[in-house]
Coordinates of C-alpha atoms (C1' of nucleotides) in Angstrom, one line a residue:
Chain A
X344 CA 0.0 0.0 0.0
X345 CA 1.3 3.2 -1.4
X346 CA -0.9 5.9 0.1
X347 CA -1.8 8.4 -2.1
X348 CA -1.6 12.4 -0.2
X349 CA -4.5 13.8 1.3
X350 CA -2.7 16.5 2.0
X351 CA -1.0 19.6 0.0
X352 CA 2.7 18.5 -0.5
X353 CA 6.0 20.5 -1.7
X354 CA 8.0 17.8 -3.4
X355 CA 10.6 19.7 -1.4
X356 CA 9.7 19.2 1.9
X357 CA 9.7 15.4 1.3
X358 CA 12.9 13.7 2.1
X359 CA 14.4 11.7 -1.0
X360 CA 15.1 8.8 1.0
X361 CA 13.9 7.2 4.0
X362 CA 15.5 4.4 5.5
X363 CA 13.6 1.8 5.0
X364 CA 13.0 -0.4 1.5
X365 CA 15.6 -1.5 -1.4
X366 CA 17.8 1.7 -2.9
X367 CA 16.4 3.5 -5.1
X368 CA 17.6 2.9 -8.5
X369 CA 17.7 7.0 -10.1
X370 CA 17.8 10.3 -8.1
X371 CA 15.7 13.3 -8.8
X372 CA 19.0 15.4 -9.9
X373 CA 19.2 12.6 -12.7
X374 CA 15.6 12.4 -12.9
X375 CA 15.2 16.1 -13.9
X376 CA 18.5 15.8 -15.9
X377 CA 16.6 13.4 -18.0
X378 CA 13.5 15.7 -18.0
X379 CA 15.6 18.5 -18.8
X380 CA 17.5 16.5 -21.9
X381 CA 13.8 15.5 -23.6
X382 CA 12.9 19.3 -23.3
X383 CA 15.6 20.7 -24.7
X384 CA 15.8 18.2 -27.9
X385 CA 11.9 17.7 -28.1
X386 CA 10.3 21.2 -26.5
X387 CA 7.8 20.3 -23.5
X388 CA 5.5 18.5 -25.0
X389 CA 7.8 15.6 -25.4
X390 CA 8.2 15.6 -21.9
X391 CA 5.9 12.5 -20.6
X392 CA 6.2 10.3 -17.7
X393 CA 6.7 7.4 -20.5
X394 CA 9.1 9.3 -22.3
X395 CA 11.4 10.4 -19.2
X396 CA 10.8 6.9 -18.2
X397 CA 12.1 5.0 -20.8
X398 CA 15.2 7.8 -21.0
X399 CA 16.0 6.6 -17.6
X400 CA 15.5 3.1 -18.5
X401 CA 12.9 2.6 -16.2
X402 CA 9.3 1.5 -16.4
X403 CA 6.3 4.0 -16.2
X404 CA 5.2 3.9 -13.1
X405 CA 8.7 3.4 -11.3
X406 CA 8.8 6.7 -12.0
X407 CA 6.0 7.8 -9.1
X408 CA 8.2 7.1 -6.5
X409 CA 10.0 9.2 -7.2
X410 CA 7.8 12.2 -8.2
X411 CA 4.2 12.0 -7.4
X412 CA 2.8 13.9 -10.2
X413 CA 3.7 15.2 -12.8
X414 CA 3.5 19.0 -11.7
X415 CA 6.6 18.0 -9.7
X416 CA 8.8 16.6 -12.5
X417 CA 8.1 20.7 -14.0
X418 CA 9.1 21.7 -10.7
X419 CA 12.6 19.1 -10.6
X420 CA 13.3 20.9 -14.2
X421 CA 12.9 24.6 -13.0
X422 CA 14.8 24.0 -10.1
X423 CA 17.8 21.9 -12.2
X424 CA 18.4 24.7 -14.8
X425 CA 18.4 27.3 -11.5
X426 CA 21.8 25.3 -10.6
X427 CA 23.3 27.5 -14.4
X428 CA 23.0 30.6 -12.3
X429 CA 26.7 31.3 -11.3
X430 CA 26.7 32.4 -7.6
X431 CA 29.7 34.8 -8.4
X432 CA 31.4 37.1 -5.4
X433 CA 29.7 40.5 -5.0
X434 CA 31.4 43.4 -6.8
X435 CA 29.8 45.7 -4.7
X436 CA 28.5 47.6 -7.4
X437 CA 24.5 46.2 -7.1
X438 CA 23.5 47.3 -10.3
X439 CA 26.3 45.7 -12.3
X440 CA 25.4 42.9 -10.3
X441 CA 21.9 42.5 -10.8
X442 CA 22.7 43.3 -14.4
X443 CA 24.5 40.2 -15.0
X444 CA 22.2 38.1 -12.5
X445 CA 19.3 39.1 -15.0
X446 CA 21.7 38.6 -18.6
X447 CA 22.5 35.3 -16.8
X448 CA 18.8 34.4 -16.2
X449 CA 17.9 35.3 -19.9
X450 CA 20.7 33.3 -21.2
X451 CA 19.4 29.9 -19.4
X452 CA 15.9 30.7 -20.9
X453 CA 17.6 31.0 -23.9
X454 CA 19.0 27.8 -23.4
X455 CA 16.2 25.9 -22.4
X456 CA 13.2 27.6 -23.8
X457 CA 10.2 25.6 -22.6
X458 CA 11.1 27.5 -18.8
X459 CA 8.8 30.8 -19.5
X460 CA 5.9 28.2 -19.9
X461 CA 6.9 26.6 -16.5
X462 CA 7.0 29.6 -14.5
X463 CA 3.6 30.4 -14.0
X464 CA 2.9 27.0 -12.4
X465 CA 5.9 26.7 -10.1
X466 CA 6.1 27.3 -6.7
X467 CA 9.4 29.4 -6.4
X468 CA 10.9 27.6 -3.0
X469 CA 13.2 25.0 -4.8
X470 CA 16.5 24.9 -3.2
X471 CA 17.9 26.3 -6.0
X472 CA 15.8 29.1 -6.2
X473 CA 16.4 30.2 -2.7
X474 CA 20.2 29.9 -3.0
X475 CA 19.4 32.4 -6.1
X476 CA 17.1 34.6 -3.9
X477 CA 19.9 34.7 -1.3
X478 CA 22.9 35.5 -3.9
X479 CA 20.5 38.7 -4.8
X480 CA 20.2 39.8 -1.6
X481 CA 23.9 39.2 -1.3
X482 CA 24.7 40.9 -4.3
X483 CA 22.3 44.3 -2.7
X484 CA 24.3 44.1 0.5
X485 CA 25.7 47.6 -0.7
X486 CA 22.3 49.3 -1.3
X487 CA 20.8 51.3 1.5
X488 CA 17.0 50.1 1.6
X489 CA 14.8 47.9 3.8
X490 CA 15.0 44.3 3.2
X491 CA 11.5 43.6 1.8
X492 CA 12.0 46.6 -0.2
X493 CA 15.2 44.4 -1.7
X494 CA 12.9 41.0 -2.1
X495 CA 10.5 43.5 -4.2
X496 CA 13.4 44.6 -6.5
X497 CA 14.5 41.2 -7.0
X498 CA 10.6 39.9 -7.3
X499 CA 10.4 43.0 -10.4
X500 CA 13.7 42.2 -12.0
X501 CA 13.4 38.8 -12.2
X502 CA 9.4 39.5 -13.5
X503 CA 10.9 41.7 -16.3
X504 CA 13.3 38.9 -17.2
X505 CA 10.9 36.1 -17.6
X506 CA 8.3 38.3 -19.5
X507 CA 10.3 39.8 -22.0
X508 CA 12.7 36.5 -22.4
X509 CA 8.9 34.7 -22.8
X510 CA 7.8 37.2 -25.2
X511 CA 10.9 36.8 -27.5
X512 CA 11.5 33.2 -27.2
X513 CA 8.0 32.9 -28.0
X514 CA 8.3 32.7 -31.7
X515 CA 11.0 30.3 -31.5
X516 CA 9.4 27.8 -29.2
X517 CA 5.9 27.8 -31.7
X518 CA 7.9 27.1 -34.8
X519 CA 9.5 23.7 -32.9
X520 CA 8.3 21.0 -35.3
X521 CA 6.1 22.7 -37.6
X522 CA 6.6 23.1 -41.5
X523 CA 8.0 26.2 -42.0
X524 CA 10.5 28.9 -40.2
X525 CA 10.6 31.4 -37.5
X526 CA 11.1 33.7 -40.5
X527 CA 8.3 32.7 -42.2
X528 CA 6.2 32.9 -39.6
X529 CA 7.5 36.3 -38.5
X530 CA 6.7 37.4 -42.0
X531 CA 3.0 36.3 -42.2
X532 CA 2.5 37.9 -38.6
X533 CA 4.5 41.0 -39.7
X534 CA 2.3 41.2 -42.8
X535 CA -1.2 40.5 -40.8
X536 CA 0.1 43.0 -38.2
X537 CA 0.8 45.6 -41.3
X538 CA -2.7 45.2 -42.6
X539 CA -4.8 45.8 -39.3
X540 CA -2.2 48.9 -38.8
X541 CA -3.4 49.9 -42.6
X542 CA -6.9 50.0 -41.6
X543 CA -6.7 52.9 -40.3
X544 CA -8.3 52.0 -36.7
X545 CA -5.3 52.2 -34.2
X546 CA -3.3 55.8 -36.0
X547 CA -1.5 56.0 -33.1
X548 CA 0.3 52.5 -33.2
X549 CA 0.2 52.8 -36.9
X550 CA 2.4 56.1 -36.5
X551 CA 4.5 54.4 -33.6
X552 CA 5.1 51.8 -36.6
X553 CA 6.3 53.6 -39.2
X554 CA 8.3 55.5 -36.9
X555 CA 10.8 52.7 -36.6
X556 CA 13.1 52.1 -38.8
X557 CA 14.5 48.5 -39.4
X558 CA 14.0 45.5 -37.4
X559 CA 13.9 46.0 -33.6
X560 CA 16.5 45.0 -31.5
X561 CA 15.4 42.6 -28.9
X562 CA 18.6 43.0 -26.5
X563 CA 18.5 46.8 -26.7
X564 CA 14.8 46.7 -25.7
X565 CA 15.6 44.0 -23.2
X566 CA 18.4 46.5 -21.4
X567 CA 16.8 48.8 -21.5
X568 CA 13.6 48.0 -19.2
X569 CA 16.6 46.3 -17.3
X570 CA 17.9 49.5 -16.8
X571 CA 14.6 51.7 -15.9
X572 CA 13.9 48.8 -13.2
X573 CA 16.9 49.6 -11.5
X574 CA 16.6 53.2 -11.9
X575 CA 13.1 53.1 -10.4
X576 CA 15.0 52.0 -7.3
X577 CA 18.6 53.9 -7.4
X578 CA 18.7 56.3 -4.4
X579 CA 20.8 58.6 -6.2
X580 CA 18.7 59.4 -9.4
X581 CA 15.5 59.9 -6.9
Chain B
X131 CA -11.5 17.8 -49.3
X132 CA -10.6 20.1 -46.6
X133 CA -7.1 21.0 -46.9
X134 CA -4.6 21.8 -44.2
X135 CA -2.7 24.7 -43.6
X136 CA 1.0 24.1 -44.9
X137 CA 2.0 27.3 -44.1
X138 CA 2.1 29.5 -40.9
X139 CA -1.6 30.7 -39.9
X140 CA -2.9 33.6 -37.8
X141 CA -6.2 33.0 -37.1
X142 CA -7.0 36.7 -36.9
X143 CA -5.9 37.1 -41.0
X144 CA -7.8 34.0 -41.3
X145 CA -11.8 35.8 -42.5
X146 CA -14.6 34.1 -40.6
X147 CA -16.5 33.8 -43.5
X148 CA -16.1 33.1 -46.7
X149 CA -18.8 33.2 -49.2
X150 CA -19.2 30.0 -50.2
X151 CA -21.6 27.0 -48.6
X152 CA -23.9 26.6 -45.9
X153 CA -24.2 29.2 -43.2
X154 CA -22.2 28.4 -40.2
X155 CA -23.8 27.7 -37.3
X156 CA -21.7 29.7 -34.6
X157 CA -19.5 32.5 -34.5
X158 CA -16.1 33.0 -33.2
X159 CA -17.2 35.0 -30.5
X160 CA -19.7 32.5 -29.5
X161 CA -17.2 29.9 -29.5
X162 CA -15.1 32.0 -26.9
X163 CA -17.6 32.7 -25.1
X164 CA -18.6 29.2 -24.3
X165 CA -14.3 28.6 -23.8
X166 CA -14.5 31.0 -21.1
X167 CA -17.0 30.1 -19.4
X168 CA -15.6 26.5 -18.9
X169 CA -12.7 27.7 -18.6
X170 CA -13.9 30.4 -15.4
X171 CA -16.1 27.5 -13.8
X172 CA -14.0 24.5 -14.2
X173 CA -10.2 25.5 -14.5
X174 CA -8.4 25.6 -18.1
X175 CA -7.9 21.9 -17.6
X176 CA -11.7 21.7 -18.1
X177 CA -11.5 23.1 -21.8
X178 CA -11.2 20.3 -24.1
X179 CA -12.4 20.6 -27.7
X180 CA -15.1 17.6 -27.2
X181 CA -16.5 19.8 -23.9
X182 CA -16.4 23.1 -25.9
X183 CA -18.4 21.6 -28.4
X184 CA -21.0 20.1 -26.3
X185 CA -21.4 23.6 -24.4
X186 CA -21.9 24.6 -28.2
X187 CA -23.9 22.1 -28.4
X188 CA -22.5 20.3 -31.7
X189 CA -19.9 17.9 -32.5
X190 CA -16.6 18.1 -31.5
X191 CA -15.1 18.2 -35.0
X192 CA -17.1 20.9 -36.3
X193 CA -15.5 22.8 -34.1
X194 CA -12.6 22.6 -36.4
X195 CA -14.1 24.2 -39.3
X196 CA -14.0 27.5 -37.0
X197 CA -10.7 27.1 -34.7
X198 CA -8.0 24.7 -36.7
X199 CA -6.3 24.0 -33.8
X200 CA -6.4 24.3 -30.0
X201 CA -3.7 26.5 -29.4
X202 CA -6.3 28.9 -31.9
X203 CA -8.9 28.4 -28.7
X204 CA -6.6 29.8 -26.5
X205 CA -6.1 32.2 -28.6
X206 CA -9.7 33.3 -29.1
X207 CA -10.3 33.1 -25.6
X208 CA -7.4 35.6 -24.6
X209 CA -9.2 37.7 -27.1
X210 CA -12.4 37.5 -25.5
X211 CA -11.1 38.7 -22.0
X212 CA -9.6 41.6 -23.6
X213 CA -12.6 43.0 -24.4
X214 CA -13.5 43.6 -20.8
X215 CA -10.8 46.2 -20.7
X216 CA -12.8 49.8 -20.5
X217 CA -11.5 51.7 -23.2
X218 CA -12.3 55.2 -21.0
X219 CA -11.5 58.4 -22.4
X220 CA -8.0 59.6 -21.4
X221 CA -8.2 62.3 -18.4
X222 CA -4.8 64.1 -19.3
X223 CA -2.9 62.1 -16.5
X224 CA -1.1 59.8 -18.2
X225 CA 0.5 58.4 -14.6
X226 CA -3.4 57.7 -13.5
X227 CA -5.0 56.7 -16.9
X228 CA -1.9 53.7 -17.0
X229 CA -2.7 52.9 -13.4
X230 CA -6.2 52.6 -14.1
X231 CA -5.4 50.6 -17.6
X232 CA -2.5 48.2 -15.2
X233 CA -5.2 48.0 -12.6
X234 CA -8.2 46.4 -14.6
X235 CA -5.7 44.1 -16.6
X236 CA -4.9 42.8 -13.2
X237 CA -8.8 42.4 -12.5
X238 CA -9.5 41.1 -15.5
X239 CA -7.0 38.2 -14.9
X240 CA -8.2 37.9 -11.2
X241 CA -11.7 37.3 -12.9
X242 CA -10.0 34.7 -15.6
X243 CA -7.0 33.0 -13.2
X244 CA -6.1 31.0 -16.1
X245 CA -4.9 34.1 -18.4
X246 CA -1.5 34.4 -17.3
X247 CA -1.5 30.4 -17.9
X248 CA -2.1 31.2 -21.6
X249 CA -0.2 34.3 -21.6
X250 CA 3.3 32.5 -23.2
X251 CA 1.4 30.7 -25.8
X252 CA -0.1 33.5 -27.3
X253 CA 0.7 35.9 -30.3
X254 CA -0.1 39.3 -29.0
X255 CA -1.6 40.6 -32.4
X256 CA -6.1 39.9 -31.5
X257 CA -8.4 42.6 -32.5
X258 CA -8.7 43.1 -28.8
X259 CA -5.4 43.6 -27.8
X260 CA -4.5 45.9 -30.9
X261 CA -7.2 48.1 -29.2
X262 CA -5.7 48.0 -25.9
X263 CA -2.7 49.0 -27.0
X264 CA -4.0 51.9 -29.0
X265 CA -5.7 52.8 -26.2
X266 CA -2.8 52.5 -24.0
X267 CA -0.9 54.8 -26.7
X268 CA -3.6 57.5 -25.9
X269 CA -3.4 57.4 -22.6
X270 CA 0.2 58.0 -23.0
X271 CA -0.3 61.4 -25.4
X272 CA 0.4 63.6 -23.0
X273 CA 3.9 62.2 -22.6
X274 CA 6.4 63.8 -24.5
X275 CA 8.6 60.8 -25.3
X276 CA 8.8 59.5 -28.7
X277 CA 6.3 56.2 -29.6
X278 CA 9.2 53.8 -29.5
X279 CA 10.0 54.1 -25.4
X280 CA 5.9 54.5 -25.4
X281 CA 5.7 51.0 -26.3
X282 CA 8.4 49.7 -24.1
X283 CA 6.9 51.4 -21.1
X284 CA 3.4 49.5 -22.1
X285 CA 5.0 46.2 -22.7
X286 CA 7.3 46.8 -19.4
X287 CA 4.5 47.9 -17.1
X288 CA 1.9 44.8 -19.1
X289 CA 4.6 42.3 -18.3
X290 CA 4.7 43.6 -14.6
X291 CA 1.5 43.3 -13.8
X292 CA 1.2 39.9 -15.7
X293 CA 3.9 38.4 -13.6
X294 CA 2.6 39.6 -10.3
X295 CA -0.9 38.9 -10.9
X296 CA 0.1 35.4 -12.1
X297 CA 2.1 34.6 -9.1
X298 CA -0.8 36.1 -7.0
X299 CA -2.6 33.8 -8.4
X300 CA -1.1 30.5 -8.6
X301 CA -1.5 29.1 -5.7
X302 CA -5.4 30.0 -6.1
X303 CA -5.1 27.9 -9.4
X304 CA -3.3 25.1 -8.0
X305 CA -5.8 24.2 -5.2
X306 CA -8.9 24.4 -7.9
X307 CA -10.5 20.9 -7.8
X308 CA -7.8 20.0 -4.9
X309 CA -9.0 18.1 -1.5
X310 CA -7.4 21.0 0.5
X311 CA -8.2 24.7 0.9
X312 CA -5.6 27.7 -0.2
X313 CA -5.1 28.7 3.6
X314 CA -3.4 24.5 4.0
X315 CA -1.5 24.5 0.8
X316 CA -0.2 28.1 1.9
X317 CA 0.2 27.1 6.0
X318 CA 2.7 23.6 4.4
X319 CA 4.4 26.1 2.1
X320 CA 5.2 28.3 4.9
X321 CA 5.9 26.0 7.0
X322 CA 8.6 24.5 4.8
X323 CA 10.2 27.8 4.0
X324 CA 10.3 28.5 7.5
X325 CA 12.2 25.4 8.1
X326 CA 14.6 26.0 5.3
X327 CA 15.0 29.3 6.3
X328 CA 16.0 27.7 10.2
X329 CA 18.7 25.7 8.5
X330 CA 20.7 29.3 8.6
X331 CA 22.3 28.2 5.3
X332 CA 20.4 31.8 3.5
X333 CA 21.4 33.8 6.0
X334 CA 20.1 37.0 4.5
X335 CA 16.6 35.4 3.3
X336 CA 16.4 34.8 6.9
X337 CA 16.9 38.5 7.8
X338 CA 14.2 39.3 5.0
X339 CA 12.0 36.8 7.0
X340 CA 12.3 38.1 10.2
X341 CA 11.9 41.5 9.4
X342 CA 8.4 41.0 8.0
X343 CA 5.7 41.6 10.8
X344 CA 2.3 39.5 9.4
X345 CA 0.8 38.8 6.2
X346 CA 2.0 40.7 3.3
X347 CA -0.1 42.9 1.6
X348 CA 0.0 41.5 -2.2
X349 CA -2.4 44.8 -3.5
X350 CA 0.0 47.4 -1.9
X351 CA 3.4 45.4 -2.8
X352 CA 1.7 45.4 -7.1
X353 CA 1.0 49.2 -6.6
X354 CA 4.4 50.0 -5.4
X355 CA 6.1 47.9 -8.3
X356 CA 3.7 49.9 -10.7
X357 CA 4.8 53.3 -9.0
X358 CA 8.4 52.5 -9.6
X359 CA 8.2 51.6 -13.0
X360 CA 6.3 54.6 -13.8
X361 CA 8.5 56.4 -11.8
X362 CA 11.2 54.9 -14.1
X363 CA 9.8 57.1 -17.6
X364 CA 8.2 60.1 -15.5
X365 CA 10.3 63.0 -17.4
X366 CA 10.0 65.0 -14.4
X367 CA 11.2 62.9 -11.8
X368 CA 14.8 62.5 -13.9
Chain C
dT507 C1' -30.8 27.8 -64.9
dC508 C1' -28.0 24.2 -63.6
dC509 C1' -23.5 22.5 -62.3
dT510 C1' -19.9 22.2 -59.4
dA511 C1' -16.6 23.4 -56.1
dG512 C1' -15.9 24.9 -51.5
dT513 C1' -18.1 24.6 -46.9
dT514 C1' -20.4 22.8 -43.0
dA515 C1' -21.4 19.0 -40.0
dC516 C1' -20.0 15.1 -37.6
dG517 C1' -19.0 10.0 -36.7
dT518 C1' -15.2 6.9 -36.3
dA519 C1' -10.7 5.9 -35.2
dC520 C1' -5.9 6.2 -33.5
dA521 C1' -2.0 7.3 -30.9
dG522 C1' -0.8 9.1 -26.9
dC523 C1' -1.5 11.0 -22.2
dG524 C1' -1.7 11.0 -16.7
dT525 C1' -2.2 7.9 -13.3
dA526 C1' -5.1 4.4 -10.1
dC527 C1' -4.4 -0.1 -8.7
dG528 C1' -2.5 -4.6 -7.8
dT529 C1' 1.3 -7.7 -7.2
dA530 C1' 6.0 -9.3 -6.5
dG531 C1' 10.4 -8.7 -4.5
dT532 C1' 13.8 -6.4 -1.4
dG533 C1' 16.3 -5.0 2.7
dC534 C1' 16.3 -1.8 7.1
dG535 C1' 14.8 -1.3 11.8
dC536 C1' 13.0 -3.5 15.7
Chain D
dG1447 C1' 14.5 -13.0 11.9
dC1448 C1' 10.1 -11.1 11.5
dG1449 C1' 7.4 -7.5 9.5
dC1450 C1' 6.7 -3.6 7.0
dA1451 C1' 7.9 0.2 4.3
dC1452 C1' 9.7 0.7 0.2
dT1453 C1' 10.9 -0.2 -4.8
dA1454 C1' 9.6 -1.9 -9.3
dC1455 C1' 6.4 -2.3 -13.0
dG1456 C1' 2.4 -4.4 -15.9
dT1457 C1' -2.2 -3.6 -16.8
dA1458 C1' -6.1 -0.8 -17.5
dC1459 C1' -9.2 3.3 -17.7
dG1460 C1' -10.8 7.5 -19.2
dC1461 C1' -9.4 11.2 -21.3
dT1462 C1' -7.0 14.1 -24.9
dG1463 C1' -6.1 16.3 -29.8
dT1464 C1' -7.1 15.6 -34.3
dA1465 C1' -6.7 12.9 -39.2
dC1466 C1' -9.9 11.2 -42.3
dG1467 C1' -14.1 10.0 -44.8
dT1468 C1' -18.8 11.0 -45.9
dA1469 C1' -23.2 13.4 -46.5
dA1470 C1' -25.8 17.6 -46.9
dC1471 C1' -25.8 22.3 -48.4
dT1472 C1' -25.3 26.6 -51.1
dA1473 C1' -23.2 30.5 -53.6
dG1474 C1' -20.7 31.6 -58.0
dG1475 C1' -19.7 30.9 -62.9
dA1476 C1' -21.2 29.0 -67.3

DNA sequence: TCCTAGTTACGTACAGCGTACGTAGTGCGC
DNA sequence: GCGCACTACGTACGCTGTACGTAACTAGGA
């Protein structure tokens, strides 16, 4: 007799191994390794308990001892890429810093781009995620402001990242497996987009439009708002 | 002979009628429509196509002479929510008109807790959402910054309140259709950061905790991130 | 006016999913 | 050394998205 919960649960909080019982034959690092390996070469949707199972060499349901639902293998993956963050020394200069903590952050999205879709469902206290949280707070040591008003900066910074990361990644992670390009696709939209604009119905986005010039350039943009967020909380610009 | 799409589709350049043949039966509003509503009463889980269709009230693949494929739904539904945005005239305060704007997106998804869900997945290009950002565009008239950095302030401040609002609301989501109540699931997850937290291994997280006195506020800690971000493009404050 | 091609409607079928459940074997703690 | 918690895993169920085939319908071109 298994025993299914009855009771909310954070995979987290319950201990990988207990005494009793044969070993176990896998680990959750190598677990989500294997989780992580599908997504990357097969986008999330190849991610299935079968699939990860056979990866591992294992049968199906071996697998549920491990990780009682499937929710929980998501929240393995999210918290196995966390361990790409590099938890360099402080400079002491924050916003260089959180600059690079963020550019770092993007980068493993960019890496593995099924994590935007994760987020939303996770619960944000992996281990990883809280050594993360603590080499912010670390890295903000030198800026004079309450401590919850830190964990709010971090909270927006990081928000910014996954949006905008989402947002450009979002293209790339649709075309996965379909018949035609990124460019293609970019070209219907960017003609659909041109047509609705032609209508005449939204002049003010149809003058913010033409008003660029060449394609835009997601890193600028993406520094950018980087920048503003930090500004918005720079003692020495307010 | 039906025919499928070999090349990239948006379903908005897609026309919802074509001349030819018998008169459709429903319309694409009336589809989202009924995809909303299962999705408000039953979770997004509960929106398949064969329950759509029932709520419609014919069979499940006629659906796909009007949505070709799923991720189209979403698509429509997103839409659909977007219209509940109140397109009010713009009072000449562009700090208060975008508060207002940032304020009912985050309602609106409070009403629909499966929109940031669906957020990812989707194009960014519906009827709806054209209007919003035209409207968003107005509100920000009285701005004097050029239309570019108008757009980034609306995609920064959008992807704000998306993040927030979706992380406000996950744990809401996650105990839909669970035996246990939001106050349990939250009480465990406390209960395990705490004990992390006890470990002393993050140090300053611990600080952060302590420091706290009761509940957070979630409503003042959004209006603050909003204030700073604003703060961030407000010409005068610079 | 009639013909025909494009649509709508929808039943059937298939591959794949998450996972409940039962059973057999293993090895630690008492 | 007994018992029990644990591992392993095959089977099965209800569900999913959707490919495909067929029948009814109707607007446009001849």
């Amino acid at each position: 007799m298994a025993g299914r919960a009855a009771v909310p649960e954070v995979i987290w909080a319950r201990p990988e191994r207990t005494g009793r019982g044969p070993k176990p034959a896998f680990t959750r690092a190598g677990i989500a390794a294997a989780a992580v390996r599908i997504a990357d070469a097969e986008g999330l949707d190849g991610v299935s308990m079968r699939h990860v199972a056979a990866e591992l060499g294992c049968g199906t349901m071996s697998l549920y001892n491990y990780v009682p639902r499937k929710e929980d293998l998501y929240e393995l993956m999210v918290d196995a890429v966390g361990a790409e963050h590099e938890m360099f020394e402080p400079t002491g200069d924050w916003r260089a810093d959180m600059l690079r903590n963020a550019e770092e952050t993007r980068a493993i999205m960019y890496r593995h781009t099924w994590v935007p879709r994760l987020m939303p469902g996770v619960h944000g206290f992996s281990p990883n995620t809280l050594r993360y949280l603590e080499h912010c707070l670390a890295c903000l040591e030198p800026l004079g402001i309450p401590a919850g008003t830190k964990t709010e900066l971090i909270a927006l910074l990081n928000g910014v990242v996954t949006t905008y990361t989402a947002n450009d990644i979002a293209t790339v992670e649709r075309t996965r497996s379909m018949p035609w390009s990124e460019e293609e696709e970019n070209a219907v939209r960017m003609a659909y987009l041109g047509s609705q604009v032609a209508t005449g119905a939204y002049p003010r986005l149809a003058a913010a439009f033409m008003e660029q010039s060449g394609p835009v350039d997601l890193e600028a943009v993406f520094r950018r708002a980087l920048e503003r967020v930090l500004d918005a909380y720079d003692p020495e610009l307010r």
